[in-house]
CSV table of C-alpha atoms in Angstrom, one decimal:
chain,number,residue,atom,x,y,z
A,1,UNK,CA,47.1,41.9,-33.6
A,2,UNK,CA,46.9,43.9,-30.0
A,3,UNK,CA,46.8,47.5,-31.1
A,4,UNK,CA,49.9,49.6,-30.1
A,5,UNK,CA,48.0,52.0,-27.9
A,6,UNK,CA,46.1,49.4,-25.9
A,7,UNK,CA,46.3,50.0,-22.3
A,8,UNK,CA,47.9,47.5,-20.1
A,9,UNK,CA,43.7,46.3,-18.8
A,10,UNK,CA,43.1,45.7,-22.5
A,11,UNK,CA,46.1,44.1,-22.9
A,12,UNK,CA,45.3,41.5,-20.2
A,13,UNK,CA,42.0,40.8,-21.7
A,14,UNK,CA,43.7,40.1,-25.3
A,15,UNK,CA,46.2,37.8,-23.2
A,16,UNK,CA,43.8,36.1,-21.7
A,17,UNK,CA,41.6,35.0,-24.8
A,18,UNK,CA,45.0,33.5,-26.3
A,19,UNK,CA,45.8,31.6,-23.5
A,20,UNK,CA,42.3,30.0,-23.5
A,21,UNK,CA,43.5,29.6,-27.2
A,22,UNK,CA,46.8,27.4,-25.6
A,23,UNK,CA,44.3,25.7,-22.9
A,24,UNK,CA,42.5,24.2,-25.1
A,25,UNK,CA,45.2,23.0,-27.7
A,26,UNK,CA,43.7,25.2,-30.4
A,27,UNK,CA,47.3,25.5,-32.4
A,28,UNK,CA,46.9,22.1,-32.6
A,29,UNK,CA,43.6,22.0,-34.1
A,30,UNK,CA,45.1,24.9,-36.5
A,31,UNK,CA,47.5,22.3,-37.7
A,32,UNK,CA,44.7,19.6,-38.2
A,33,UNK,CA,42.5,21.8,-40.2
A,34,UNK,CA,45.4,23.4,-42.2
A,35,UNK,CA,46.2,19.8,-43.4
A,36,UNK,CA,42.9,18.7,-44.0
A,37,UNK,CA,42.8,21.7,-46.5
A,38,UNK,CA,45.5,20.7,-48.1
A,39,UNK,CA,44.9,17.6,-48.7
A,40,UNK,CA,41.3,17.9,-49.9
A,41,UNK,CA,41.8,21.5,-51.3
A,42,UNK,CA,38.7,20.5,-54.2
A,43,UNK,CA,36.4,19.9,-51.7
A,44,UNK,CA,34.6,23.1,-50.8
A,45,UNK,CA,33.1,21.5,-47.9
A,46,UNK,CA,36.4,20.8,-45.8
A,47,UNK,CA,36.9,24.7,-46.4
A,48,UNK,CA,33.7,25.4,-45.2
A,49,UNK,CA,34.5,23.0,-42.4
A,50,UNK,CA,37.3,24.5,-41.4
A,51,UNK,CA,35.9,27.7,-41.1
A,52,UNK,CA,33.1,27.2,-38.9
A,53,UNK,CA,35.7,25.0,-36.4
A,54,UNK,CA,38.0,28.3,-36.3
A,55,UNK,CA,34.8,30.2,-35.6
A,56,UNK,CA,34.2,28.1,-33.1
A,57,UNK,CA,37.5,28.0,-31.4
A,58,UNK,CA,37.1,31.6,-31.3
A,59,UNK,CA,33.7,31.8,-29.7
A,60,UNK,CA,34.6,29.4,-27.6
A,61,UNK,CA,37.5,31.5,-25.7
A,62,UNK,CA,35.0,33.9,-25.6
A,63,UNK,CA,32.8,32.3,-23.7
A,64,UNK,CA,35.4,31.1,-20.9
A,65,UNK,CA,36.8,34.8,-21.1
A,66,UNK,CA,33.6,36.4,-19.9
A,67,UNK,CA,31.9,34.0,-18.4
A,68,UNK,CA,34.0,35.1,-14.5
A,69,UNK,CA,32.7,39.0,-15.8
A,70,UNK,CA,30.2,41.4,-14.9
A,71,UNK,CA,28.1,43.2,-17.5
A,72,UNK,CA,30.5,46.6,-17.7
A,73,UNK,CA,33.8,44.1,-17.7
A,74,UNK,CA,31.9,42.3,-20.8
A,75,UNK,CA,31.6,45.9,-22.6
A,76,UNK,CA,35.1,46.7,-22.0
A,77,UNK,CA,35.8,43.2,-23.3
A,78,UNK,CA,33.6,43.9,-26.5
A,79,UNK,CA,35.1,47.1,-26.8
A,80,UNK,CA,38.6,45.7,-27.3
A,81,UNK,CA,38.0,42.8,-29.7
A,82,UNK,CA,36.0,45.7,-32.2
A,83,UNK,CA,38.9,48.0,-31.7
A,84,UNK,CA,41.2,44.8,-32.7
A,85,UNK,CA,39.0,44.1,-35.7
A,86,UNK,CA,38.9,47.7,-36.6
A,87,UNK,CA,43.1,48.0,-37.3
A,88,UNK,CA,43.1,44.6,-39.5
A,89,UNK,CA,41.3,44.9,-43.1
A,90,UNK,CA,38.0,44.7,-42.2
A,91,UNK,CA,36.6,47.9,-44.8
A,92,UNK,CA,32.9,48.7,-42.6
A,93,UNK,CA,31.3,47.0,-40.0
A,94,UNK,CA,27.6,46.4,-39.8
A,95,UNK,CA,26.4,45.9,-35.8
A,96,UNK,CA,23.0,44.1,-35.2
A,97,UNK,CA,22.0,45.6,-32.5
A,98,UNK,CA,18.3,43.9,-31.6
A,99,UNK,CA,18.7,43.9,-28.1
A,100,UNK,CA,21.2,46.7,-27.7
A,101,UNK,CA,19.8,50.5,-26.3
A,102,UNK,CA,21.6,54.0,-26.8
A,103,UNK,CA,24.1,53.3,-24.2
A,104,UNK,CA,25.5,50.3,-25.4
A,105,UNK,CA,26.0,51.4,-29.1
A,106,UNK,CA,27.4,54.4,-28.0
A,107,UNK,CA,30.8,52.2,-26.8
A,108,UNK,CA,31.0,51.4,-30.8
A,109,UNK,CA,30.0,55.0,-32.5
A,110,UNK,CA,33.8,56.5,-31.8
A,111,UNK,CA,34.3,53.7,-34.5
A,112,UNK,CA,31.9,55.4,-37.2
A,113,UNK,CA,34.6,58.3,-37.5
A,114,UNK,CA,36.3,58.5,-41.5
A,115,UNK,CA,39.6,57.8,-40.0
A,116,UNK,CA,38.2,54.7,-38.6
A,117,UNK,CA,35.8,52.4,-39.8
A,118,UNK,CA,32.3,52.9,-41.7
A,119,UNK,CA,29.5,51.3,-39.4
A,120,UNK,CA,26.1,50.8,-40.4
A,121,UNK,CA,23.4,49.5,-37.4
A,122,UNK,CA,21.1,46.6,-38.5
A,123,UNK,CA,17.5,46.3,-36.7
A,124,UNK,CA,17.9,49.5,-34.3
A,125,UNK,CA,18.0,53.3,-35.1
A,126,UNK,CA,19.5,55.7,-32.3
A,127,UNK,CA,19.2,59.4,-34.0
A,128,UNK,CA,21.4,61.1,-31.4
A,129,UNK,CA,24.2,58.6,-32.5
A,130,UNK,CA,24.9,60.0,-36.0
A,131,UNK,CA,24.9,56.3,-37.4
A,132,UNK,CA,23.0,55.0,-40.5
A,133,UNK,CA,20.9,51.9,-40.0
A,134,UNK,CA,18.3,49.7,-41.5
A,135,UNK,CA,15.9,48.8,-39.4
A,136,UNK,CA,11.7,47.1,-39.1
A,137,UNK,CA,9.0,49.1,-39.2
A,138,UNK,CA,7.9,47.5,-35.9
A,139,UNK,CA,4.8,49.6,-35.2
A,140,UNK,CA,3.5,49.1,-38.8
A,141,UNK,CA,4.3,45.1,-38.3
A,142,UNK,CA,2.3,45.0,-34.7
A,143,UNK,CA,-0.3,47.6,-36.1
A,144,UNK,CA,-1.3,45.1,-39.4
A,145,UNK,CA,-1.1,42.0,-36.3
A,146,UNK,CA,-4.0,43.6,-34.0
A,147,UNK,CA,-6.2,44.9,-37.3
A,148,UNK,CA,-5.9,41.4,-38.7
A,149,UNK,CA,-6.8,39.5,-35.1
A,150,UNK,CA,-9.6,42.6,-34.7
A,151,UNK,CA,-11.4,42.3,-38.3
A,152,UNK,CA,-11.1,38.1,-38.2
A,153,UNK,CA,-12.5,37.2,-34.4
A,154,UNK,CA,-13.9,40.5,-34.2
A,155,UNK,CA,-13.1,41.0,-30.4
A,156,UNK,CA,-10.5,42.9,-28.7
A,157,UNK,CA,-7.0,41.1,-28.5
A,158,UNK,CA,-5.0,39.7,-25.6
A,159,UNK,CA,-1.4,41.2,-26.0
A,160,UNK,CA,1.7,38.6,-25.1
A,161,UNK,CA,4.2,41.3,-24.1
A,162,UNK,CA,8.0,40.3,-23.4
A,163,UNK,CA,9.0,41.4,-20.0
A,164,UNK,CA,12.3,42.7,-21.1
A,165,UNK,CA,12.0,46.4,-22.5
A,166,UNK,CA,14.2,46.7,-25.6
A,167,UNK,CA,13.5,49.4,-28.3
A,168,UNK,CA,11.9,47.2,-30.8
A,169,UNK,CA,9.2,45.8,-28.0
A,170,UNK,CA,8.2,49.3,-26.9
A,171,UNK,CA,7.7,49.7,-30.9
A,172,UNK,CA,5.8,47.0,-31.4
A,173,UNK,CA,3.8,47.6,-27.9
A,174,UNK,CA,2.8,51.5,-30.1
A,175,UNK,CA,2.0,49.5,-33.3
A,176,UNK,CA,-0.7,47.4,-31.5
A,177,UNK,CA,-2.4,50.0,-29.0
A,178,UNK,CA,-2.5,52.5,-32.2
A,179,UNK,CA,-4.7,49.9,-34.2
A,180,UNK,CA,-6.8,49.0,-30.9
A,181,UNK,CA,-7.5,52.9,-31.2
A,182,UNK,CA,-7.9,53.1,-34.5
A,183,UNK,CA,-10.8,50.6,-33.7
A,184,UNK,CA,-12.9,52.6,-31.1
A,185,UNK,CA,-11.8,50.2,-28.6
A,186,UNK,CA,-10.2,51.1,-25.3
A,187,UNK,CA,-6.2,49.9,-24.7
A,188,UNK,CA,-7.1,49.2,-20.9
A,189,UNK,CA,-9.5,46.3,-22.3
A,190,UNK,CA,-6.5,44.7,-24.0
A,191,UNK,CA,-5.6,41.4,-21.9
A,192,UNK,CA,-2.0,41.8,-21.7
A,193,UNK,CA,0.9,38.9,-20.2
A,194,UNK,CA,4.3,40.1,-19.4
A,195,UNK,CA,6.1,37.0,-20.6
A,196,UNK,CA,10.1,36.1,-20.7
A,197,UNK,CA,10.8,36.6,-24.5
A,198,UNK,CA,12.5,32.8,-24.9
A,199,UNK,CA,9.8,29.9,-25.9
A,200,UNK,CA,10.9,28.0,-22.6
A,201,UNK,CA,10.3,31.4,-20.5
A,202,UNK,CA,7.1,32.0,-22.3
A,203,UNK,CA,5.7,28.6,-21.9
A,204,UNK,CA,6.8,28.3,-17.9
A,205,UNK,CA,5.0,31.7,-17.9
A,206,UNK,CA,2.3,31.1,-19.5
A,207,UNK,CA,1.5,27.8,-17.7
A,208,UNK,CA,1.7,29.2,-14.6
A,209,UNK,CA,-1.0,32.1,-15.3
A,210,UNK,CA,-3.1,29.2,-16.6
A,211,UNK,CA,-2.8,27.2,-13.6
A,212,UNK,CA,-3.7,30.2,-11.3
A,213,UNK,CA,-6.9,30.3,-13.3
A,214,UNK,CA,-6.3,32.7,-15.7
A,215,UNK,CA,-8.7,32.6,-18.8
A,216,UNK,CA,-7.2,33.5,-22.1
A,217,UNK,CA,-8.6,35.9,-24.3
A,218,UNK,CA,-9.9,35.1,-27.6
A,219,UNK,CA,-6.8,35.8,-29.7
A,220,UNK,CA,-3.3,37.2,-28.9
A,221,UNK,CA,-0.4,38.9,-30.9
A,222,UNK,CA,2.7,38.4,-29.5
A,223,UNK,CA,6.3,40.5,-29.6
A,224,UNK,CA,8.2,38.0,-31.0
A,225,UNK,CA,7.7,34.4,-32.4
A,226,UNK,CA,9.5,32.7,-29.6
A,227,UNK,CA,7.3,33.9,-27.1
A,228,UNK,CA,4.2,32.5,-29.3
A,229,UNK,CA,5.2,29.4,-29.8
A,230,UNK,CA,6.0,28.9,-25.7
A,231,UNK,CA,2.6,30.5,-25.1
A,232,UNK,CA,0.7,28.2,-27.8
A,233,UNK,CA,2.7,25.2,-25.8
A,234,UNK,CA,1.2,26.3,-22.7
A,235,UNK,CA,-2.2,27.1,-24.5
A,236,UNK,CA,-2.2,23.1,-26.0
A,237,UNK,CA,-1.0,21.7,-22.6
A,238,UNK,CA,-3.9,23.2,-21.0
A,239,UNK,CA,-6.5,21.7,-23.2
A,240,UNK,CA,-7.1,24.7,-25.4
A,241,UNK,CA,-7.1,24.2,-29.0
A,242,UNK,CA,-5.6,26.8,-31.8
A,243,UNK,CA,-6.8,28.4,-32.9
A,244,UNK,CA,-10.5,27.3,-32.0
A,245,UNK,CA,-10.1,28.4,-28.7
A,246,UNK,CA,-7.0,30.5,-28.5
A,247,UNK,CA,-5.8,32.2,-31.8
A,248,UNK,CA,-1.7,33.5,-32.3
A,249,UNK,CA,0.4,35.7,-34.0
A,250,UNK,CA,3.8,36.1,-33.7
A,251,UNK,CA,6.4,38.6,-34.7
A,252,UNK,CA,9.3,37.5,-37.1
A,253,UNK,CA,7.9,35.4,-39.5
A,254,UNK,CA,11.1,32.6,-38.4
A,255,UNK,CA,12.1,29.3,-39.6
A,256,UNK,CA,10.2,27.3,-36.9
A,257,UNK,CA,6.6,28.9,-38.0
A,258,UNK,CA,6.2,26.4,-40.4
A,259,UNK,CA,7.1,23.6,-38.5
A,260,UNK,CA,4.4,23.9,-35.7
A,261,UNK,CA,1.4,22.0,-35.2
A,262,UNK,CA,-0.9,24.3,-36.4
A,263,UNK,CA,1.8,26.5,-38.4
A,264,UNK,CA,1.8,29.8,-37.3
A,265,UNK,CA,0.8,33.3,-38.3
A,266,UNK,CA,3.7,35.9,-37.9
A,267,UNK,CA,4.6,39.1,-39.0
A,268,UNK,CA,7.5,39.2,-41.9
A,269,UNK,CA,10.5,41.0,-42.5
A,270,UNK,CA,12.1,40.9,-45.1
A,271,UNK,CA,16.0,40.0,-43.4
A,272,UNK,CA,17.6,39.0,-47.3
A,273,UNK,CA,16.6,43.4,-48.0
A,274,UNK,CA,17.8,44.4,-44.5
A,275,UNK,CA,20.9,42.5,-45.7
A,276,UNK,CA,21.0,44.2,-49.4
A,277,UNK,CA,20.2,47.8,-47.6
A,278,UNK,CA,22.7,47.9,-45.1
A,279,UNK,CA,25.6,46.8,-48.0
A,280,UNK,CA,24.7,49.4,-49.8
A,281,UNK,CA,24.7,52.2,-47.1
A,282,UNK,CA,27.9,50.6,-46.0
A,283,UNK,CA,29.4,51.1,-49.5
A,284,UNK,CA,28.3,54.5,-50.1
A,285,UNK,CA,29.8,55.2,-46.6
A,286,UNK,CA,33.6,53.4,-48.0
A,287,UNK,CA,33.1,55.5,-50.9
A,288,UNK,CA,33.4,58.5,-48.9
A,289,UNK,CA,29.7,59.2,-48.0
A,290,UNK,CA,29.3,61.2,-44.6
A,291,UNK,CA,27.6,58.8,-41.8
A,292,UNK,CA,24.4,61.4,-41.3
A,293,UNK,CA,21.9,59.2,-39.2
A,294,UNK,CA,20.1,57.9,-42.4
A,295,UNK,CA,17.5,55.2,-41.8
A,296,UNK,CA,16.0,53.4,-43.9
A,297,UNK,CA,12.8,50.8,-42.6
A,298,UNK,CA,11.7,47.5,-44.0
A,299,UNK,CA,8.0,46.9,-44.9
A,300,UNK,CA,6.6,44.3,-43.2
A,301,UNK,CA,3.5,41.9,-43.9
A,302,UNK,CA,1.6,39.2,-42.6
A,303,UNK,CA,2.0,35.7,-43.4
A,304,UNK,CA,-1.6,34.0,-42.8
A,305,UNK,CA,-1.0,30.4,-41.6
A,306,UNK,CA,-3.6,27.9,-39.3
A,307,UNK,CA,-2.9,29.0,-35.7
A,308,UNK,CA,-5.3,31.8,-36.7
């Protein structure tokens, strides 16, 4: 339901979604899946089924909503579904907020108030906020990455940076230099590529440094596993082999690392404890816990595979 003291922009915005609800015949759809689950109501998997459509249809006006907006009309637009959400029954609210910086969690924190709802931040910490999250220890992560490439090849390595500054890059960007010092060796050495954190960015990227000549260093740890596995495309593509010629490890430890040709070496994190943290911070906060800025950080560890 439309909060009572929604201003008449936020109303529009709520109208809007619903009549891209009406455009594409979702009611009727709503009909469909309600008989469906009435008519199979033992099978868990129509349930499930009719679940992920509604999702869908929900993501889906979503998309058509802000798709005609500009990045502060898309905040405003967030701003009003979580205000929405946060007058039904939801109890707490935990944001992942990976890509997000202090701004744009500050347009949720008026939300983290005891006459509002309990919010817990997943994968980010902002101290100035007042908000308790769970996030990686992302300089620990890239720090055991470079002293594991440094103590195996025994050369200084190459540094696949994303080109898009978010808090847990410039992290990870701390973790490596720190163990490239803690080595005697000097950071300006460090071969670094500024590379579009996507694998299809990375690889176009990548390719074109290799087809202006570029050489490629020895071994490379890269910010994220995406951007590994389009630089090891680009790597193969040019004739190099991994990790004989050009070793990788990535950040994330994700599902496609062990589906590569070599599998890949990444850094893990632990997401099923990130998950069991933030619960629990979220239900000490429901049981009337004051929201003090507490962070708690994830171990990480590396996962040795054969593109090192």
């Amino acid at each position: 339901p439309l909060p009572l003291t929604a201003s008449p922009a936020d109303a529009i915005q709520v109208l809007t979604h619903e009549v891209c609800h009406l455009k594409n015949r979702d009611h009727l759809w709503s009909l469909l899946r309600l008989a469906c689950c009435a008519l199979h109501w033992f099978n868990p998997l129509v349930w499930i089924a009719a679940a992920m459509s509604r999702t869908d249809s929900e993501l889906r006006c979503d998309d058509r909503v802000v798709a005609p907006m500009d990045n502060q009309q898309r905040q405003t637009y967030a701003n009003v579904l979580v205000l929405a959400a946060a007058r039904r029954n939801a109890p707490g609210m935990g944001v992942l907020a990976t890509e997000m910086d202090e701004a744009s969690l500050s347009a949720f924190s008026h939300l983290a108030l005891p006459e509002a709802l309990p919010m817990v931040v997943l994968d980010a910490h902002f101290e100035k906020l007042h908000l308790d999250s769970v996030s990686i220890d992302n300089v620990q992560g890239a720090y055991l990455a470079a002293l594991y490439l440094i103590n195996r090849y025994h050369v200084q390595p190459g540094y696949l940076r994303s080109a898009y500054a978010i808090a847990n890059f410039t992290e990870r960007a701390d973790g490596f230099y720190k163990a490239i010092r803690a080595k005697g060796l000097s950071p300006s050495q460090s071969l670094v590529h500024s590379l579009t954190p996507s694998e299809e960015g990375a690889y176009s990227d990548m390719r074109q440094l290799l087809l202006s000549g570029e050489t490629p260093a020895r071994c490379y740890f890269a910010d994220n596993d995406l951007i590994a596995v389009g630089a090891m495309r680009a790597f193969k593509e040019a004739g190099y082999r991994i990790p004989e010629d050009v070793a990788v490890v990535g950040f994330d430890d994700s599902s496609v690392c062990g589906s590569l040709e070599p599998e890949m070496t990444s850094v893990h994190i632990c997401k099923h404890e990130m998950g069991i943290r933030s619960a629990r911070l979220l239900l000490e906060l429901l049981k009337g816990a004051e929201n003090g800025a507490d962070l708690q950080v994830v171990p990480p560890r590396i996962v040795v595979r054969d593109s090192t």
